[in-house]
PDB file of C-alpha atoms in Angstrom:
ATOM      1  CA  MET S 171      83.906 138.906  70.626  1.00  0.00           C
ATOM      2  CA  SER S 172      85.101 136.009  68.587  1.00  0.00           C
ATOM      3  CA  GLY S 173      88.491 134.451  68.161  1.00  0.00           C
ATOM      4  CA  PHE S 174      90.867 133.050  70.708  1.00  0.00           C
ATOM      5  CA  ILE S 175      92.168 136.378  72.003  1.00  0.00           C
ATOM      6  CA  GLY S 176      88.758 138.093  71.911  1.00  0.00           C
ATOM      7  CA  ARG S 177      87.216 135.341  74.002  1.00  0.00           C
ATOM      8  CA  GLY S 178      89.855 135.693  76.655  1.00  0.00           C
ATOM      9  CA  GLY S 179      92.444 133.306  75.289  1.00  0.00           C
ATOM     10  CA  LEU S 180      95.328 135.137  76.982  1.00  0.00           C
ATOM     11  CA  TRP S 181      93.693 134.425  80.344  1.00  0.00           C
ATOM     12  CA  VAL S 182      93.536 130.753  79.417  1.00  0.00           C
ATOM     13  CA  LEU S 183      97.220 130.706  78.365  1.00  0.00           C
ATOM     14  CA  VAL S 184      98.381 132.395  81.589  1.00  0.00           C
ATOM     15  CA  GLN S 185      96.253 129.972  83.610  1.00  0.00           C
ATOM     16  CA  LEU S 186      97.791 126.982  81.812  1.00  0.00           C
ATOM     17  CA  GLY S 187     101.256 128.434  82.360  1.00  0.00           C
ATOM     18  CA  LEU S 188     100.629 128.711  86.092  1.00  0.00           C
ATOM     19  CA  PHE S 189      99.378 125.129  86.158  1.00  0.00           C
ATOM     20  CA  ALA S 190     102.562 123.979  84.421  1.00  0.00           C
ATOM     21  CA  ALA S 191     104.763 125.988  86.777  1.00  0.00           C
ATOM     22  CA  ILE S 192     103.141 124.515  89.871  1.00  0.00           C
ATOM     23  CA  LEU S 193     103.476 120.991  88.464  1.00  0.00           C
ATOM     24  CA  ALA S 194     107.065 121.574  87.378  1.00  0.00           C
ATOM     25  CA  THR S 195     108.176 122.940  90.777  1.00  0.00           C
ATOM     26  CA  GLY S 196     106.072 120.568  92.829  1.00  0.00           C
ATOM     27  CA  TRP S 197     108.669 117.926  93.519  1.00  0.00           C
ATOM     28  CA  SER S 198     111.232 119.788  95.575  1.00  0.00           C
ATOM     29  CA  GLY S 199     110.406 117.882  98.752  1.00  0.00           C
ATOM     30  CA  MET S 200     111.068 120.754 101.136  1.00  0.00           C
ATOM     31  CA  LEU S 201     108.163 120.488 103.582  1.00  0.00           C
ATOM     32  CA  PRO S 202     109.422 118.916 106.802  1.00  0.00           C
ATOM     33  CA  PHE S 203     106.401 116.936 108.010  1.00  0.00           C
ATOM     34  CA  ASP S 204     105.950 113.169 107.693  1.00  0.00           C
ATOM     35  CA  ARG S 205     102.150 113.179 107.424  1.00  0.00           C
ATOM     36  CA  VAL S 206     101.920 116.000 104.920  1.00  0.00           C
ATOM     37  CA  PRO S 207     101.899 113.655 101.897  1.00  0.00           C
ATOM     38  CA  ILE S 208      98.801 111.840 103.223  1.00  0.00           C
ATOM     39  CA  LEU S 209      97.067 115.114 103.953  1.00  0.00           C
ATOM     40  CA  GLY S 210      98.075 116.393 100.529  1.00  0.00           C
ATOM     41  CA  SER S 211      96.560 113.327  98.851  1.00  0.00           C
ATOM     42  CA  VAL S 212      93.257 113.794 100.667  1.00  0.00           C
ATOM     43  CA  VAL S 213      93.156 117.531  99.825  1.00  0.00           C
ATOM     44  CA  PHE S 214      94.052 116.795  96.222  1.00  0.00           C
ATOM     45  CA  ALA S 215      91.217 114.268  95.940  1.00  0.00           C
ATOM     46  CA  ALA S 216      88.773 116.722  97.508  1.00  0.00           C
ATOM     47  CA  GLY S 217      89.739 119.330  94.875  1.00  0.00           C
ATOM     48  CA  ILE S 218      89.213 116.873  92.049  1.00  0.00           C
ATOM     49  CA  ALA S 219      85.793 116.011  93.478  1.00  0.00           C
ATOM     50  CA  ILE S 220      84.847 119.717  93.557  1.00  0.00           C
ATOM     51  CA  ILE S 221      85.973 120.132  89.945  1.00  0.00           C
ATOM     52  CA  GLY S 222      83.981 117.029  88.855  1.00  0.00           C
ATOM     53  CA  LEU S 223      80.838 118.147  90.608  1.00  0.00           C
ATOM     54  CA  SER S 224      81.222 121.623  89.096  1.00  0.00           C
ATOM     55  CA  PHE S 225      81.682 120.239  85.581  1.00  0.00           C
ATOM     56  CA  VAL S 226      78.521 118.167  85.949  1.00  0.00           C
ATOM     57  CA  ALA S 227      76.534 121.116  87.309  1.00  0.00           C
ATOM     58  CA  LEU S 228      77.745 123.454  84.574  1.00  0.00           C
ATOM     59  CA  GLY S 229      77.005 120.965  81.790  1.00  0.00           C
ATOM     60  CA  ARG S 230      76.943 122.425  78.309  1.00  0.00           C
ATOM     61  CA  SER S 231      77.732 125.923  79.655  1.00  0.00           C
ATOM     62  CA  LEU S 232      81.328 124.778  80.428  1.00  0.00           C
ATOM     63  CA  SER S 233      84.046 126.783  78.706  1.00  0.00           C
ATOM     64  CA  PRO S 234      87.701 127.552  79.554  1.00  0.00           C
ATOM     65  CA  PHE S 235      87.212 131.132  78.359  1.00  0.00           C
ATOM     66  CA  PRO S 236      86.160 133.998  80.613  1.00  0.00           C
ATOM     67  CA  GLU S 237      83.251 134.754  78.245  1.00  0.00           C
ATOM     68  CA  PRO S 238      79.971 132.866  78.639  1.00  0.00           C
ATOM     69  CA  LEU S 239      78.866 130.693  75.762  1.00  0.00           C
ATOM     70  CA  GLU S 240      76.305 132.244  73.421  1.00  0.00           C
ATOM     71  CA  HIS S 241      73.612 129.721  74.301  1.00  0.00           C
ATOM     72  CA  GLY S 242      74.763 129.014  77.831  1.00  0.00           C
ATOM     73  CA  ARG S 243      72.661 129.363  80.941  1.00  0.00           C
ATOM     74  CA  LEU S 244      73.221 130.723  84.410  1.00  0.00           C
ATOM     75  CA  VAL S 245      73.879 127.818  86.755  1.00  0.00           C
ATOM     76  CA  ASP S 246      73.196 128.409  90.443  1.00  0.00           C
ATOM     77  CA  ARG S 247      72.734 124.904  91.845  1.00  0.00           C
ATOM     78  CA  GLY S 248      75.151 122.362  93.280  1.00  0.00           C
ATOM     79  CA  PRO S 249      78.602 123.835  93.962  1.00  0.00           C
ATOM     80  CA  TYR S 250      77.442 127.060  92.216  1.00  0.00           C
ATOM     81  CA  GLY S 251      75.128 127.561  95.165  1.00  0.00           C
ATOM     82  CA  VAL S 252      78.137 127.795  97.491  1.00  0.00           C
ATOM     83  CA  VAL S 253      80.655 129.834  95.421  1.00  0.00           C
ATOM     84  CA  ARG S 254      80.235 131.442  92.032  1.00  0.00           C
ATOM     85  CA  HIS S 255      83.366 129.887  90.488  1.00  0.00           C
ATOM     86  CA  PRO S 256      83.692 126.423  92.075  1.00  0.00           C
ATOM     87  CA  ILE S 257      85.893 125.006  89.293  1.00  0.00           C
ATOM     88  CA  TYR S 258      88.574 127.523  90.384  1.00  0.00           C
ATOM     89  CA  THR S 259      87.918 126.484  94.006  1.00  0.00           C
ATOM     90  CA  GLY S 260      88.571 122.892  93.055  1.00  0.00           C
ATOM     91  CA  VAL S 261      91.707 123.766  91.080  1.00  0.00           C
ATOM     92  CA  ILE S 262      93.082 125.755  94.054  1.00  0.00           C
ATOM     93  CA  VAL S 263      92.267 122.917  96.471  1.00  0.00           C
ATOM     94  CA  SER S 264      93.837 120.374  94.112  1.00  0.00           C
ATOM     95  CA  PHE S 265      97.034 122.306  93.660  1.00  0.00           C
ATOM     96  CA  THR S 266      97.228 122.962  97.400  1.00  0.00           C
ATOM     97  CA  GLY S 267      96.974 119.198  97.929  1.00  0.00           C
ATOM     98  CA  PHE S 268      99.507 118.527  95.163  1.00  0.00           C
ATOM     99  CA  SER S 269     101.918 121.006  96.767  1.00  0.00           C
ATOM    100  CA  LEU S 270     101.533 119.361 100.178  1.00  0.00           C
ATOM    101  CA  ARG S 271     101.869 115.872  98.702  1.00  0.00           C
ATOM    102  CA  ALA S 272     105.001 116.868  96.814  1.00  0.00           C
ATOM    103  CA  GLY S 273     106.377 118.775  99.777  1.00  0.00           C
ATOM    104  CA  SER S 274     107.070 121.961  97.848  1.00  0.00           C
ATOM    105  CA  TRP S 275     106.956 125.428  99.359  1.00  0.00           C
ATOM    106  CA  LEU S 276     107.531 126.817  95.863  1.00  0.00           C
ATOM    107  CA  ALA S 277     104.516 125.013  94.429  1.00  0.00           C
ATOM    108  CA  LEU S 278     102.464 126.202  97.420  1.00  0.00           C
ATOM    109  CA  GLY S 279     103.599 129.798  96.742  1.00  0.00           C
ATOM    110  CA  LEU S 280     102.686 129.483  93.066  1.00  0.00           C
ATOM    111  CA  THR S 281      99.291 128.188  94.114  1.00  0.00           C
ATOM    112  CA  LEU S 282      98.816 131.499  95.970  1.00  0.00           C
ATOM    113  CA  VAL S 283      99.754 133.285  92.745  1.00  0.00           C
ATOM    114  CA  LEU S 284      97.079 131.177  91.057  1.00  0.00           C
ATOM    115  CA  VAL S 285      94.532 132.380  93.665  1.00  0.00           C
ATOM    116  CA  ALA S 286      95.358 136.014  92.789  1.00  0.00           C
ATOM    117  CA  PHE S 287      95.175 135.208  89.079  1.00  0.00           C
ATOM    118  CA  PHE S 288      91.730 133.584  89.520  1.00  0.00           C
ATOM    119  CA  TRP S 289      90.584 136.632  91.467  1.00  0.00           C
ATOM    120  CA  LEU S 290      91.539 138.860  88.535  1.00  0.00           C
ATOM    121  CA  LYS S 291      90.071 136.447  85.940  1.00  0.00           C
ATOM    122  CA  THR S 292      86.755 136.182  87.801  1.00  0.00           C
ATOM    123  CA  GLY S 293      86.490 139.949  87.793  1.00  0.00           C
ATOM    124  CA  ARG S 294      86.448 139.878  84.015  1.00  0.00           C
ATOM    125  CA  GLU S 295      84.141 136.858  83.976  1.00  0.00           C
ATOM    126  CA  GLU S 296      81.680 138.480  86.342  1.00  0.00           C
ATOM    127  CA  ARG S 297      81.373 141.535  84.077  1.00  0.00           C
ATOM    128  CA  ALA S 298      80.705 139.280  81.125  1.00  0.00           C
ATOM    129  CA  LEU S 299      78.215 137.182  83.072  1.00  0.00           C
ATOM    130  CA  GLN S 300      76.336 140.302  84.228  1.00  0.00           C
ATOM    131  CA  ALA S 301      76.061 141.409  80.596  1.00  0.00           C
ATOM    132  CA  ALA S 302      74.885 137.990  79.434  1.00  0.00           C
ATOM    133  CA  TYR S 303      72.480 137.067  82.270  1.00  0.00           C
ATOM    134  CA  PRO S 304      70.097 139.673  83.757  1.00  0.00           C
ATOM    135  CA  ASP S 305      69.732 137.469  86.884  1.00  0.00           C
ATOM    136  CA  TYR S 306      73.462 137.488  87.616  1.00  0.00           C
ATOM    137  CA  VAL S 307      73.349 140.474  89.973  1.00  0.00           C
ATOM    138  CA  GLY S 308      70.725 138.676  92.084  1.00  0.00           C
ATOM    139  CA  TYR S 309      72.843 135.543  92.008  1.00  0.00           C
ATOM    140  CA  THR S 310      75.846 137.485  93.344  1.00  0.00           C
ATOM    141  CA  GLN S 311      73.696 138.674  96.228  1.00  0.00           C
ATOM    142  CA  ARG S 312      72.524 135.128  97.034  1.00  0.00           C
ATOM    143  CA  VAL S 313      75.977 133.535  96.608  1.00  0.00           C
ATOM    144  CA  ARG S 314      78.339 135.919  98.253  1.00  0.00           C
ATOM    145  CA  TRP S 315      81.688 134.192  97.683  1.00  0.00           C
ATOM    146  CA  ARG S 316      83.456 134.172  94.319  1.00  0.00           C
ATOM    147  CA  ILE S 317      86.031 131.465  94.877  1.00  0.00           C
ATOM    148  CA  ILE S 318      86.710 130.494  98.523  1.00  0.00           C
ATOM    149  CA  PRO S 319      83.819 130.418 101.037  1.00  0.00           C
ATOM    150  CA  PHE S 320      84.225 132.869 103.894  1.00  0.00           C
ATOM    151  CA  LEU S 321      87.362 134.389 102.317  1.00  0.00           C
ATOM    152  CA  LEU S 322      87.130 135.426  98.611  1.00  0.00           C
TER     153      LEU S 322
END
C-alpha cells in the first residue's frame, strides 16, 4: 500500500499523540521518593541507548511506519537478537525513566497505555514482516519476545 494512511500513518499519529501526552503530563511531581529522579535519569539514558543501538542495527531498513520498506532487509542481530521490536523497548524504557524523573504517576500510567499500543502495533507489523520476509517465522521462533524480554 502506498500513501500515508495505507502505510500505517494512523498508527504513527496515535503513537506521536501518546508521546506528546506522556511528555505533557510528566511534570506533576507526585511520586513521593527522593531518589526516584536519579533512578529515572539512569533508566531514561538506558532507553535512549537501546533506541540508538536499534537505529544503528536497523540501518536503512528504519521506518516509522508499520510496513517494511520495499528494499528493506530482515535484521536479527544486535538488539534485534534479544527482542523483535527493540526501538519500542527503548521508547518504553525511556518514557518510564522520564516518568520517574518527573515524578508523575499519570505519565507512568500513560506509558503503560503506550505498552498496550505497541503490542497492538507490533501485531500489524509482524503480519507485514511475515509477508515481506520468508525467514520471519523462523526469526520469531529464535527471538521469542516482541517488546520486553521475559514479559511481552
